[in-house]
PDB file of C-alpha atoms in Angstrom:
ATOM      1  CA  MET A   1     -85.240  -8.748 -32.199  1.00 52.00           C
ATOM      2  CA  ALA A   2     -83.969  -7.087 -29.075  1.00 54.00           C
ATOM      3  CA  VAL A   3     -80.426  -5.669 -29.069  1.00 54.00           C
ATOM      4  CA  VAL A   4     -78.342  -6.618 -26.014  1.00 54.00           C
ATOM      5  CA  SER A   5     -75.804  -3.987 -24.957  1.00 56.00           C
ATOM      6  CA  PRO A   6     -72.340  -5.256 -24.050  1.00 55.00           C
ATOM      7  CA  ALA A   7     -71.640  -5.611 -20.342  1.00 56.00           C
ATOM      8  CA  VAL A   8     -69.661  -2.775 -18.743  1.00 56.00           C
ATOM      9  CA  SER A   9     -66.897  -4.015 -16.443  1.00 56.00           C
ATOM     10  CA  SER A  10     -66.645  -2.378 -13.064  1.00 61.00           C
ATOM     11  CA  ALA A  11     -63.091  -3.701 -12.471  1.00 64.00           C
ATOM     12  CA  ALA A  12     -60.314  -1.087 -12.003  1.00 67.00           C
ATOM     13  CA  PRO A  13     -57.682  -0.849 -14.761  1.00 71.00           C
ATOM     14  CA  ALA A  14     -54.594  -2.976 -14.231  1.00 77.00           C
ATOM     15  CA  ALA A  15     -51.907  -1.187 -12.256  1.00 82.00           C
ATOM     16  CA  SER A  16     -48.611  -0.384 -13.991  1.00 88.00           C
ATOM     17  CA  PRO A  17     -45.740  -2.709 -13.013  1.00 92.00           C
ATOM     18  CA  THR A  18     -43.520  -1.349 -10.262  1.00 91.00           C
ATOM     19  CA  LEU A  19     -39.995  -2.262  -9.315  1.00 91.00           C
ATOM     20  CA  ARG A  20     -39.806  -3.897  -5.935  1.00 91.00           C
ATOM     21  CA  GLU A  21     -37.785  -2.175  -3.236  1.00 86.00           C
ATOM     22  CA  ALA A  22     -34.328  -3.606  -2.626  1.00 81.00           C
ATOM     23  CA  ARG A  23     -32.054  -2.565   0.183  1.00 79.00           C
ATOM     24  CA  VAL A  24     -28.466  -1.735  -0.635  1.00 74.00           C
ATOM     25  CA  PRO A  25     -26.104  -2.660   2.246  1.00 76.00           C
ATOM     26  CA  ALA A  26     -24.719   0.335   4.048  1.00 75.00           C
ATOM     27  CA  ASP A  27     -21.284   1.447   2.828  1.00 76.00           C
ATOM     28  CA  GLY A  28     -21.456  -0.973  -0.077  1.00 73.00           C
ATOM     29  CA  MET A  29     -19.021  -0.831  -2.951  1.00 70.00           C
ATOM     30  CA  TYR A  30     -20.476   0.319  -6.272  1.00 74.00           C
ATOM     31  CA  GLU A  31     -19.478  -0.473  -9.816  1.00 85.00           C
ATOM     32  CA  GLY A  32     -18.875   2.174 -12.463  1.00 89.00           C
ATOM     33  CA  ARG A  33     -16.220   4.310 -14.051  1.00 91.00           C
ATOM     34  CA  ARG A  34     -13.475   5.295 -11.621  1.00 94.00           C
ATOM     35  CA  THR A  35     -11.137   8.246 -11.728  1.00 94.00           C
ATOM     36  CA  LEU A  36      -7.666   6.905 -12.487  1.00 96.00           C
ATOM     37  CA  ARG A  37      -5.123   9.718 -12.233  1.00 96.00           C
ATOM     38  CA  ARG A  38      -1.569   8.403 -12.165  1.00 97.00           C
ATOM     39  CA  VAL A  39      -0.012  11.817 -11.455  1.00 96.00           C
ATOM     40  CA  PRO A  40      -1.375  14.970  -9.840  1.00 94.00           C
ATOM     41  CA  GLU A  41      -3.254  17.526 -11.884  1.00 93.00           C
ATOM     42  CA  GLY A  42      -0.780  19.945 -13.444  1.00 93.00           C
ATOM     43  CA  TRP A  43       2.139  17.528 -13.100  1.00 95.00           C
ATOM     44  CA  GLU A  44       4.705  17.991 -15.877  1.00 94.00           C
ATOM     45  CA  GLU A  45       5.675  14.609 -17.301  1.00 94.00           C
ATOM     46  CA  ARG A  46       9.080  14.709 -18.949  1.00 96.00           C
ATOM     47  CA  PRO A  47      10.792  12.017 -21.007  1.00 97.00           C
ATOM     48  CA  TYR A  48      13.324   9.753 -19.336  1.00 98.00           C
ATOM     49  CA  GLU A  49      16.776   9.860 -20.890  1.00 97.00           C
ATOM     50  CA  LEU A  50      18.739   7.384 -18.757  1.00 98.00           C
ATOM     51  CA  ILE A  51      16.195   4.653 -18.033  1.00 98.00           C
ATOM     52  CA  ASP A  52      13.455   2.734 -19.800  1.00 98.00           C
ATOM     53  CA  VAL A  53      10.138   2.817 -17.941  1.00 98.00           C
ATOM     54  CA  VAL A  54       7.833  -0.078 -18.848  1.00 98.00           C
ATOM     55  CA  PRO A  55       4.351   0.311 -17.294  1.00 98.00           C
ATOM     56  CA  GLN A  56       2.947  -2.746 -15.536  1.00 97.00           C
ATOM     57  CA  GLY A  57      -0.505  -1.234 -15.069  1.00 95.00           C
ATOM     58  CA  ARG A  58      -2.593   1.757 -16.042  1.00 95.00           C
ATOM     59  CA  LEU A  59      -2.165   3.488 -12.703  1.00 97.00           C
ATOM     60  CA  ILE A  60       0.640   2.000 -10.628  1.00 98.00           C
ATOM     61  CA  GLY A  61       3.798  -0.045 -11.143  1.00 98.00           C
ATOM     62  CA  ALA A  62       6.583   0.130 -13.729  1.00 98.00           C
ATOM     63  CA  GLU A  63       9.545  -2.050 -14.606  1.00 98.00           C
ATOM     64  CA  ILE A  64      12.787  -0.100 -14.882  1.00 98.00           C
ATOM     65  CA  ARG A  65      15.333  -1.220 -17.450  1.00 98.00           C
ATOM     66  CA  GLY A  66      18.827   0.012 -18.158  1.00 97.00           C
ATOM     67  CA  VAL A  67      19.998   0.370 -14.542  1.00 97.00           C
ATOM     68  CA  ASP A  68      22.681  -1.637 -12.741  1.00 97.00           C
ATOM     69  CA  LEU A  69      21.725  -1.434  -9.065  1.00 98.00           C
ATOM     70  CA  ALA A  70      25.136  -2.779  -8.062  1.00 97.00           C
ATOM     71  CA  ARG A  71      26.751   0.487  -9.189  1.00 97.00           C
ATOM     72  CA  PRO A  72      26.529   3.886  -7.466  1.00 98.00           C
ATOM     73  CA  LEU A  73      23.889   6.222  -8.873  1.00 98.00           C
ATOM     74  CA  THR A  74      24.879   9.447 -10.561  1.00 98.00           C
ATOM     75  CA  PRO A  75      22.872  12.527  -9.517  1.00 98.00           C
ATOM     76  CA  ALA A  76      21.078  12.515 -12.887  1.00 98.00           C
ATOM     77  CA  LEU A  77      20.155   8.831 -12.595  1.00 98.00           C
ATOM     78  CA  ARG A  78      19.005   9.296  -9.010  1.00 98.00           C
ATOM     79  CA  GLU A  79      16.768  12.170 -10.163  1.00 98.00           C
ATOM     80  CA  GLU A  80      15.148  10.093 -12.895  1.00 98.00           C
ATOM     81  CA  LEU A  81      14.528   7.140 -10.584  1.00 98.00           C
ATOM     82  CA  GLY A  82      13.084   9.456  -7.939  1.00 98.00           C
ATOM     83  CA  ARG A  83      10.753  11.005 -10.495  1.00 98.00           C
ATOM     84  CA  ALA A  84       9.693   7.549 -11.706  1.00 98.00           C
ATOM     85  CA  LEU A  85       8.938   6.550  -8.109  1.00 98.00           C
ATOM     86  CA  LEU A  86       6.649   9.562  -7.656  1.00 98.00           C
ATOM     87  CA  GLU A  87       4.867   8.897 -10.949  1.00 98.00           C
ATOM     88  CA  TRP A  88       4.509   5.090 -10.705  1.00 98.00           C
ATOM     89  CA  LYS A  89       4.689   4.519  -6.877  1.00 98.00           C
ATOM     90  CA  VAL A  90       6.438   1.131  -7.182  1.00 98.00           C
ATOM     91  CA  LEU A  91       9.408   0.286  -9.402  1.00 98.00           C
ATOM     92  CA  PHE A  92      10.544  -3.214 -10.401  1.00 98.00           C
ATOM     93  CA  PHE A  93      14.085  -4.236 -11.367  1.00 98.00           C
ATOM     94  CA  ARG A  94      14.248  -7.690 -12.913  1.00 98.00           C
ATOM     95  CA  GLY A  95      17.281  -9.867 -12.210  1.00 97.00           C
ATOM     96  CA  ALA A  96      19.165  -7.265 -10.188  1.00 98.00           C
ATOM     97  CA  LYS A  97      20.804  -9.898  -7.946  1.00 97.00           C
ATOM     98  CA  ILE A  98      22.532  -7.422  -5.671  1.00 98.00           C
ATOM     99  CA  THR A  99      24.166  -8.037  -2.310  1.00 97.00           C
ATOM    100  CA  SER A 100      22.650  -6.806   0.932  1.00 97.00           C
ATOM    101  CA  GLU A 101      25.278  -4.077   1.087  1.00 98.00           C
ATOM    102  CA  GLN A 102      24.460  -2.929  -2.458  1.00 98.00           C
ATOM    103  CA  GLN A 103      20.778  -2.976  -1.559  1.00 98.00           C
ATOM    104  CA  ARG A 104      21.505  -0.741   1.432  1.00 98.00           C
ATOM    105  CA  ALA A 105      23.641   1.599  -0.675  1.00 98.00           C
ATOM    106  CA  PHE A 106      20.841   1.983  -3.228  1.00 98.00           C
ATOM    107  CA  ALA A 107      18.243   2.783  -0.557  1.00 98.00           C
ATOM    108  CA  LEU A 108      20.539   5.320   1.111  1.00 98.00           C
ATOM    109  CA  ASN A 109      20.136   7.534  -1.950  1.00 98.00           C
ATOM    110  CA  TRP A 110      16.705   8.436  -0.508  1.00 98.00           C
ATOM    111  CA  GLY A 111      17.588   8.889   3.151  1.00 98.00           C
ATOM    112  CA  GLU A 112      18.666   7.219   6.361  1.00 98.00           C
ATOM    113  CA  LEU A 113      17.690   3.608   6.936  1.00 98.00           C
ATOM    114  CA  GLU A 114      15.532   2.502   9.843  1.00 97.00           C
ATOM    115  CA  THR A 115      15.758  -0.600  12.020  1.00 96.00           C
ATOM    116  CA  ASN A 116      12.858  -2.784  13.096  1.00 95.00           C
ATOM    117  CA  PRO A 117      13.318  -4.843  16.282  1.00 94.00           C
ATOM    118  CA  LEU A 118      10.017  -6.626  15.643  1.00 92.00           C
ATOM    119  CA  LEU A 119      11.311  -8.495  12.600  1.00 92.00           C
ATOM    120  CA  ALA A 120      14.170 -10.914  11.980  1.00 91.00           C
ATOM    121  CA  ARG A 121      17.543  -9.301  11.338  1.00 93.00           C
ATOM    122  CA  GLY A 122      19.478  -9.860   8.113  1.00 94.00           C
ATOM    123  CA  SER A 123      23.143  -9.107   7.472  1.00 92.00           C
ATOM    124  CA  ALA A 124      22.930  -5.734   9.258  1.00 95.00           C
ATOM    125  CA  ASP A 125      20.718  -4.086  11.862  1.00 95.00           C
ATOM    126  CA  ASP A 126      18.807  -2.200   9.146  1.00 96.00           C
ATOM    127  CA  VAL A 127      18.250  -5.265   6.942  1.00 97.00           C
ATOM    128  CA  VAL A 128      15.083  -7.286   7.654  1.00 96.00           C
ATOM    129  CA  ARG A 129      15.006 -10.925   6.548  1.00 95.00           C
ATOM    130  CA  PHE A 130      11.756 -12.724   5.762  1.00 94.00           C
ATOM    131  CA  ASP A 131      12.506 -16.446   5.699  1.00 93.00           C
ATOM    132  CA  LYS A 132       9.245 -18.311   5.270  1.00 88.00           C
ATOM    133  CA  GLY A 133       9.235 -22.054   5.557  1.00 76.00           C
ATOM    134  CA  GLY A 134      12.271 -22.219   7.836  1.00 60.00           C
ATOM    135  CA  SER A 135      12.534 -22.331  11.619  1.00 62.00           C
ATOM    136  CA  ALA A 136      11.915 -18.626  12.230  1.00 60.00           C
ATOM    137  CA  THR A 137       8.771 -17.368  13.959  1.00 65.00           C
ATOM    138  CA  PRO A 138       6.083 -17.302  11.260  1.00 71.00           C
ATOM    139  CA  THR A 139       4.766 -13.894  10.251  1.00 75.00           C
ATOM    140  CA  TYR A 140       2.211 -13.091   7.611  1.00 79.00           C
ATOM    141  CA  GLU A 141       1.815 -10.027   5.430  1.00 88.00           C
ATOM    142  CA  ASN A 142      -1.298 -11.131   3.514  1.00 92.00           C
ATOM    143  CA  VAL A 143      -3.323  -8.129   4.601  1.00 95.00           C
ATOM    144  CA  TRP A 144      -3.402  -4.695   2.980  1.00 97.00           C
ATOM    145  CA  HIS A 145      -1.078  -2.413   4.943  1.00 97.00           C
ATOM    146  CA  ALA A 146       1.555   0.290   4.804  1.00 98.00           C
ATOM    147  CA  ASP A 147       4.751  -0.399   6.718  1.00 97.00           C
ATOM    148  CA  VAL A 148       5.372   0.883  10.248  1.00 97.00           C
ATOM    149  CA  THR A 149       2.622   3.507  10.363  1.00 98.00           C
ATOM    150  CA  PHE A 150       2.847   3.028  14.140  1.00 98.00           C
ATOM    151  CA  ARG A 151       5.995   5.208  14.067  1.00 98.00           C
ATOM    152  CA  GLU A 152       5.879   8.980  14.419  1.00 97.00           C
ATOM    153  CA  ARG A 153       7.786   9.058  11.123  1.00 98.00           C
ATOM    154  CA  PRO A 154       6.579   6.093   9.055  1.00 98.00           C
ATOM    155  CA  ALA A 155       8.890   4.804   6.349  1.00 98.00           C
ATOM    156  CA  LEU A 156       9.294   6.851   3.174  1.00 98.00           C
ATOM    157  CA  GLY A 157       9.738   3.660   1.197  1.00 98.00           C
ATOM    158  CA  ALA A 158      11.317   0.242   1.066  1.00 98.00           C
ATOM    159  CA  VAL A 159      13.609  -1.805  -1.158  1.00 98.00           C
ATOM    160  CA  LEU A 160      12.819  -5.537  -1.213  1.00 98.00           C
ATOM    161  CA  GLN A 161      14.748  -8.305  -2.946  1.00 98.00           C
ATOM    162  CA  LEU A 162      13.618 -11.925  -3.290  1.00 98.00           C
ATOM    163  CA  ARG A 163      16.560 -14.219  -2.589  1.00 97.00           C
ATOM    164  CA  GLU A 164      14.629 -17.468  -3.003  1.00 97.00           C
ATOM    165  CA  VAL A 165      11.234 -17.916  -4.630  1.00 97.00           C
ATOM    166  CA  PRO A 166       8.731 -20.784  -4.431  1.00 95.00           C
ATOM    167  CA  PRO A 167       7.966 -22.749  -7.613  1.00 95.00           C
ATOM    168  CA  VAL A 168       4.503 -21.165  -7.753  1.00 95.00           C
ATOM    169  CA  GLY A 169       2.822 -18.320  -5.923  1.00 95.00           C
ATOM    170  CA  GLY A 170       4.322 -15.757  -3.570  1.00 95.00           C
ATOM    171  CA  ASP A 171       3.352 -12.653  -5.575  1.00 97.00           C
ATOM    172  CA  THR A 172       3.122  -9.187  -4.006  1.00 98.00           C
ATOM    173  CA  MET A 173       0.410  -6.628  -4.777  1.00 98.00           C
ATOM    174  CA  TRP A 174       0.434  -2.846  -4.335  1.00 98.00           C
ATOM    175  CA  ALA A 175      -2.468  -0.378  -4.270  1.00 98.00           C
ATOM    176  CA  ASP A 176      -2.450   3.341  -5.043  1.00 98.00           C
ATOM    177  CA  MET A 177      -3.971   5.139  -2.050  1.00 98.00           C
ATOM    178  CA  ALA A 178      -4.207   8.477  -3.867  1.00 98.00           C
ATOM    179  CA  ALA A 179      -6.615   6.843  -6.303  1.00 98.00           C
ATOM    180  CA  ALA A 180      -8.435   5.314  -3.341  1.00 98.00           C
ATOM    181  CA  TYR A 181      -8.960   8.813  -1.959  1.00 98.00           C
ATOM    182  CA  ASP A 182      -9.894  10.345  -5.320  1.00 97.00           C
ATOM    183  CA  ASN A 183     -12.825   7.960  -5.714  1.00 96.00           C
ATOM    184  CA  LEU A 184     -14.415   8.421  -2.306  1.00 95.00           C
ATOM    185  CA  LEU A 185     -17.871   9.937  -2.253  1.00 93.00           C
ATOM    186  CA  ASP A 186     -17.842  13.669  -1.582  1.00 94.00           C
ATOM    187  CA  GLU A 187     -19.734  13.215   1.675  1.00 94.00           C
ATOM    188  CA  VAL A 188     -17.107  10.728   2.881  1.00 96.00           C
ATOM    189  CA  LYS A 189     -14.304  13.131   1.945  1.00 97.00           C
ATOM    190  CA  ALA A 190     -16.029  15.870   3.909  1.00 97.00           C
ATOM    191  CA  ARG A 191     -16.464  13.559   6.885  1.00 96.00           C
ATOM    192  CA  ILE A 192     -12.780  12.609   7.109  1.00 98.00           C
ATOM    193  CA  GLU A 193     -11.310  16.015   6.269  1.00 97.00           C
ATOM    194  CA  GLY A 194      -9.086  16.930   9.211  1.00 97.00           C
ATOM    195  CA  ALA A 195      -9.776  13.636  11.038  1.00 98.00           C
ATOM    196  CA  ARG A 196      -6.968  11.844  12.840  1.00 98.00           C
ATOM    197  CA  ALA A 197      -6.557   8.169  13.665  1.00 98.00           C
ATOM    198  CA  VAL A 198      -4.508   6.224  16.201  1.00 98.00           C
ATOM    199  CA  HIS A 199      -1.884   3.747  14.992  1.00 98.00           C
ATOM    200  CA  ASP A 200      -0.371   1.077  17.254  1.00 98.00           C
ATOM    201  CA  PHE A 201       2.107  -1.736  16.587  1.00 96.00           C
ATOM    202  CA  ILE A 202       0.428  -4.215  18.937  1.00 96.00           C
ATOM    203  CA  PRO A 203      -2.572  -5.270  16.764  1.00 93.00           C
ATOM    204  CA  GLY A 204      -0.282  -6.031  13.833  1.00 93.00           C
ATOM    205  CA  PHE A 205       2.216  -8.098  15.839  1.00 93.00           C
ATOM    206  CA  ALA A 206       0.131  -9.716  18.589  1.00 92.00           C
ATOM    207  CA  ARG A 207      -0.880 -12.247  15.932  1.00 88.00           C
ATOM    208  CA  PHE A 208       2.686 -13.632  15.987  1.00 87.00           C
ATOM    209  CA  TYR A 209       4.306 -12.713  19.305  1.00 92.00           C
ATOM    210  CA  GLY A 210       3.364 -13.073  22.953  1.00 92.00           C
ATOM    211  CA  PRO A 211       3.353 -10.363  25.631  1.00 94.00           C
ATOM    212  CA  GLU A 212       6.914 -11.234  26.689  1.00 95.00           C
ATOM    213  CA  LYS A 213       8.224  -9.836  23.363  1.00 93.00           C
ATOM    214  CA  LEU A 214       5.797  -6.956  22.946  1.00 95.00           C
ATOM    215  CA  ILE A 215       5.745  -5.451  26.454  1.00 96.00           C
ATOM    216  CA  PRO A 216       9.421  -4.340  26.403  1.00 94.00           C
ATOM    217  CA  LEU A 217       8.760  -2.438  23.161  1.00 95.00           C
ATOM    218  CA  GLN A 218       5.709  -0.506  24.369  1.00 94.00           C
ATOM    219  CA  GLU A 219       7.722   2.502  25.543  1.00 93.00           C
ATOM    220  CA  GLN A 220       9.759   2.583  22.346  1.00 95.00           C
ATOM    221  CA  PHE A 221       6.609   2.506  20.206  1.00 96.00           C
ATOM    222  CA  PRO A 222       3.743   4.278  21.993  1.00 97.00           C
ATOM    223  CA  PRO A 223       0.497   4.809  20.045  1.00 97.00           C
ATOM    224  CA  VAL A 224       0.674   7.741  17.621  1.00 98.00           C
ATOM    225  CA  THR A 225      -1.916   9.733  15.712  1.00 98.00           C
ATOM    226  CA  HIS A 226      -1.754  10.500  11.996  1.00 98.00           C
ATOM    227  CA  PRO A 227      -4.179  12.223   9.646  1.00 98.00           C
ATOM    228  CA  VAL A 228      -6.737   9.915   8.061  1.00 98.00           C
ATOM    229  CA  VAL A 229      -5.943  11.743   4.817  1.00 98.00           C
ATOM    230  CA  ARG A 230      -2.311  12.748   4.423  1.00 98.00           C
ATOM    231  CA  ARG A 231      -0.660  14.881   1.756  1.00 98.00           C
ATOM    232  CA  HIS A 232       2.299  13.557  -0.150  1.00 98.00           C
ATOM    233  CA  PRO A 233       5.258  15.782   0.805  1.00 97.00           C
ATOM    234  CA  GLU A 234       6.611  15.828  -2.754  1.00 97.00           C
ATOM    235  CA  THR A 235       3.564  15.708  -5.025  1.00 97.00           C
ATOM    236  CA  GLY A 236       0.994  17.350  -2.761  1.00 97.00           C
ATOM    237  CA  ARG A 237      -1.639  14.683  -3.484  1.00 97.00           C
ATOM    238  CA  LYS A 238      -4.155  13.650  -0.868  1.00 98.00           C
ATOM    239  CA  MET A 239      -4.023   9.951   0.079  1.00 98.00           C
ATOM    240  CA  LEU A 240      -5.902   7.647   2.425  1.00 98.00           C
ATOM    241  CA  PHE A 241      -3.590   6.838   5.325  1.00 98.00           C
ATOM    242  CA  VAL A 242      -5.332   4.167   7.389  1.00 98.00           C
ATOM    243  CA  ASN A 243      -4.658   0.428   7.225  1.00 98.00           C
ATOM    244  CA  THR A 244      -5.851  -2.840   8.688  1.00 96.00           C
ATOM    245  CA  SER A 245      -2.650  -3.785  10.512  1.00 96.00           C
ATOM    246  CA  PHE A 246      -1.997  -0.727  12.656  1.00 97.00           C
ATOM    247  CA  THR A 247      -4.921   1.763  12.628  1.00 98.00           C
ATOM    248  CA  THR A 248      -7.029   1.160  15.729  1.00 98.00           C
ATOM    249  CA  HIS A 249      -9.624   3.958  15.785  1.00 98.00           C
ATOM    250  CA  ILE A 250     -10.501   7.477  14.656  1.00 98.00           C
ATOM    251  CA  VAL A 251     -10.038  10.115  17.325  1.00 98.00           C
ATOM    252  CA  GLY A 252     -13.248  11.547  18.779  1.00 97.00           C
ATOM    253  CA  MET A 253     -15.625   8.910  17.409  1.00 97.00           C
ATOM    254  CA  GLU A 254     -17.601   6.314  19.298  1.00 97.00           C
ATOM    255  CA  ARG A 255     -16.106   2.867  18.835  1.00 97.00           C
ATOM    256  CA  ALA A 256     -18.948   1.499  16.681  1.00 96.00           C
ATOM    257  CA  GLU A 257     -18.927   4.559  14.404  1.00 96.00           C
ATOM    258  CA  SER A 258     -15.144   4.471  14.111  1.00 97.00           C
ATOM    259  CA  ASP A 259     -15.092   0.744  13.349  1.00 97.00           C
ATOM    260  CA  ARG A 260     -17.689   1.127  10.605  1.00 96.00           C
ATOM    261  CA  LEU A 261     -15.931   4.058   8.952  1.00 97.00           C
ATOM    262  CA  LEU A 262     -12.484   2.439   9.179  1.00 97.00           C
ATOM    263  CA  SER A 263     -13.864  -0.776   7.732  1.00 96.00           C
ATOM    264  CA  TYR A 264     -15.153   1.172   4.753  1.00 96.00           C
ATOM    265  CA  LEU A 265     -11.931   3.134   4.273  1.00 97.00           C
ATOM    266  CA  VAL A 266      -9.508   0.216   4.476  1.00 97.00           C
ATOM    267  CA  ARG A 267     -11.580  -1.722   1.929  1.00 96.00           C
ATOM    268  CA  GLN A 268     -10.692   0.841  -0.723  1.00 97.00           C
ATOM    269  CA  ALA A 269      -7.271  -0.798  -1.207  1.00 97.00           C
ATOM    270  CA  GLN A 270      -9.059  -3.909  -2.459  1.00 96.00           C
ATOM    271  CA  VAL A 271     -10.274  -2.283  -5.705  1.00 97.00           C
ATOM    272  CA  PRO A 272      -8.401  -3.963  -8.613  1.00 97.00           C
ATOM    273  CA  GLU A 273      -8.279  -0.776 -10.694  1.00 97.00           C
ATOM    274  CA  TYR A 274      -5.948   0.718  -8.078  1.00 98.00           C
ATOM    275  CA  GLN A 275      -3.583  -2.280  -7.980  1.00 98.00           C
ATOM    276  CA  VAL A 276      -0.594  -3.904  -9.615  1.00 98.00           C
ATOM    277  CA  ARG A 277       0.523  -7.506  -9.020  1.00 98.00           C
ATOM    278  CA  PHE A 278       4.147  -8.617  -9.370  1.00 98.00           C
ATOM    279  CA  HIS A 279       5.317 -12.176  -9.953  1.00 98.00           C
ATOM    280  CA  TRP A 280       8.789 -12.573  -8.498  1.00 98.00           C
ATOM    281  CA  GLN A 281      11.853 -14.307  -9.843  1.00 98.00           C
ATOM    282  CA  ALA A 282      14.974 -14.813  -7.715  1.00 98.00           C
ATOM    283  CA  GLY A 283      17.067 -11.650  -7.716  1.00 98.00           C
ATOM    284  CA  ASP A 284      14.232  -9.263  -8.553  1.00 98.00           C
ATOM    285  CA  VAL A 285      14.020  -5.988  -6.614  1.00 98.00           C
ATOM    286  CA  ALA A 286      10.998  -3.795  -5.868  1.00 98.00           C
ATOM    287  CA  PHE A 287      11.264  -0.204  -4.621  1.00 99.00           C
ATOM    288  CA  TRP A 288       8.021   1.381  -3.439  1.00 98.00           C
ATOM    289  CA  ASP A 289       6.739   4.628  -1.987  1.00 98.00           C
ATOM    290  CA  ASN A 290       5.293   3.657   1.393  1.00 98.00           C
ATOM    291  CA  ARG A 291       3.596   7.043   1.742  1.00 98.00           C
ATOM    292  CA  SER A 292       1.278   6.615  -1.234  1.00 98.00           C
ATOM    293  CA  THR A 293       0.741   2.836  -1.383  1.00 98.00           C
ATOM    294  CA  GLN A 294      -0.320  -0.197   0.553  1.00 98.00           C
ATOM    295  CA  HIS A 295       0.865  -3.716  -0.222  1.00 98.00           C
ATOM    296  CA  TYR A 296      -0.214  -7.321   0.263  1.00 98.00           C
ATOM    297  CA  ALA A 297       2.068 -10.383   0.190  1.00 96.00           C
ATOM    298  CA  VAL A 298       0.065 -13.281  -1.219  1.00 96.00           C
ATOM    299  CA  ASP A 299       0.487 -16.321   1.059  1.00 93.00           C
ATOM    300  CA  ASP A 300      -0.247 -19.146  -1.389  1.00 93.00           C
ATOM    301  CA  TYR A 301       3.064 -21.018  -1.595  1.00 92.00           C
ATOM    302  CA  ALA A 302       3.179 -23.327   1.460  1.00 89.00           C
ATOM    303  CA  PRO A 303       4.970 -25.635   2.080  1.00 89.00           C
ATOM    304  CA  HIS A 304       7.611 -24.127  -0.214  1.00 93.00           C
ATOM    305  CA  ARG A 305      10.219 -21.618   0.921  1.00 92.00           C
ATOM    306  CA  ARG A 306      10.285 -17.886   0.159  1.00 95.00           C
ATOM    307  CA  VAL A 307      13.213 -15.745   1.318  1.00 96.00           C
ATOM    308  CA  ALA A 308      13.344 -11.968   0.999  1.00 97.00           C
ATOM    309  CA  GLU A 309      15.402  -9.112   2.403  1.00 98.00           C
ATOM    310  CA  ARG A 310      14.108  -5.582   2.901  1.00 98.00           C
ATOM    311  CA  VAL A 311      15.600  -2.250   3.833  1.00 98.00           C
ATOM    312  CA  ALA A 312      13.332   0.655   4.769  1.00 98.00           C
ATOM    313  CA  ILE A 313      13.998   4.382   4.411  1.00 98.00           C
ATOM    314  CA  ALA A 314      12.965   6.645   7.267  1.00 98.00           C
ATOM    315  CA  GLY A 315      10.233   9.097   6.350  1.00 98.00           C
ATOM    316  CA  ASP A 316       8.691  12.316   7.574  1.00 97.00           C
ATOM    317  CA  ARG A 317       5.858  13.088   9.945  1.00 97.00           C
ATOM    318  CA  PRO A 318       2.555  12.805   8.016  1.00 98.00           C
ATOM    319  CA  TYR A 319       0.483  15.950   7.633  1.00 97.00           C
TER     320      TYR A 319
END
């Protein structure tokens, strides 16, 4: 009986599976472990003896207990609160219920107060009143921004008190812009090192006011340039210093390139790991460092009323 040999296949061996190519959008945000440094490297953290500091987040935000804001601050108490501000960037005082004059007196511990002719006046020229739901011209702060970066000397900080709160909603959020800088890719840091950007009040306020109000203020507030990355004058930390409301372009870049880079940089404030969110009650006070943070007022309470008063402390020229 003849033996039949098995057939030999001429087909090529099956190829190994390969992962299909997928395009990642340019300047996309990536997940992963982030560097979360609350204080600068080498910073000496000392215990607080006069106040209780209750963290509201890992990185930013602390409630301060044991302080009566209606009373003058002693030098020792002022020192502890100033140190807490540098370490936590925004401080919360529950149920302070202080008058506008007491609010001004508290803020004056950190420097002269500034006026803002673009916003509604409160009980004094340097008190701004946000009365939402009334008859005043509507303004909106539900965009990540730092206050008055269109000034040559943007505000050092601000003290805000909620006089009337809606039944739900109306929270405010803050973001740590030192952390936002820390987590940039090295090539982005190299690209923006030494860069400067133009800041102008008109983009932030043309949404609410017509030319008849803005034109008379153009000479008082001409466009200014600030570093894209500024150093904190007290801690020395590098921080992103561009924002959606007032930064118009990066000096020396073509418009398309500038727009793309600014879009990427301002999005860094949106990372939840860098944020704290505060739910207000009537009489609460927040005191924040405007140099190292951005904030966002959540506009989710219409048609209810929300009334706040703010005083701002004049700052230094960014470098």
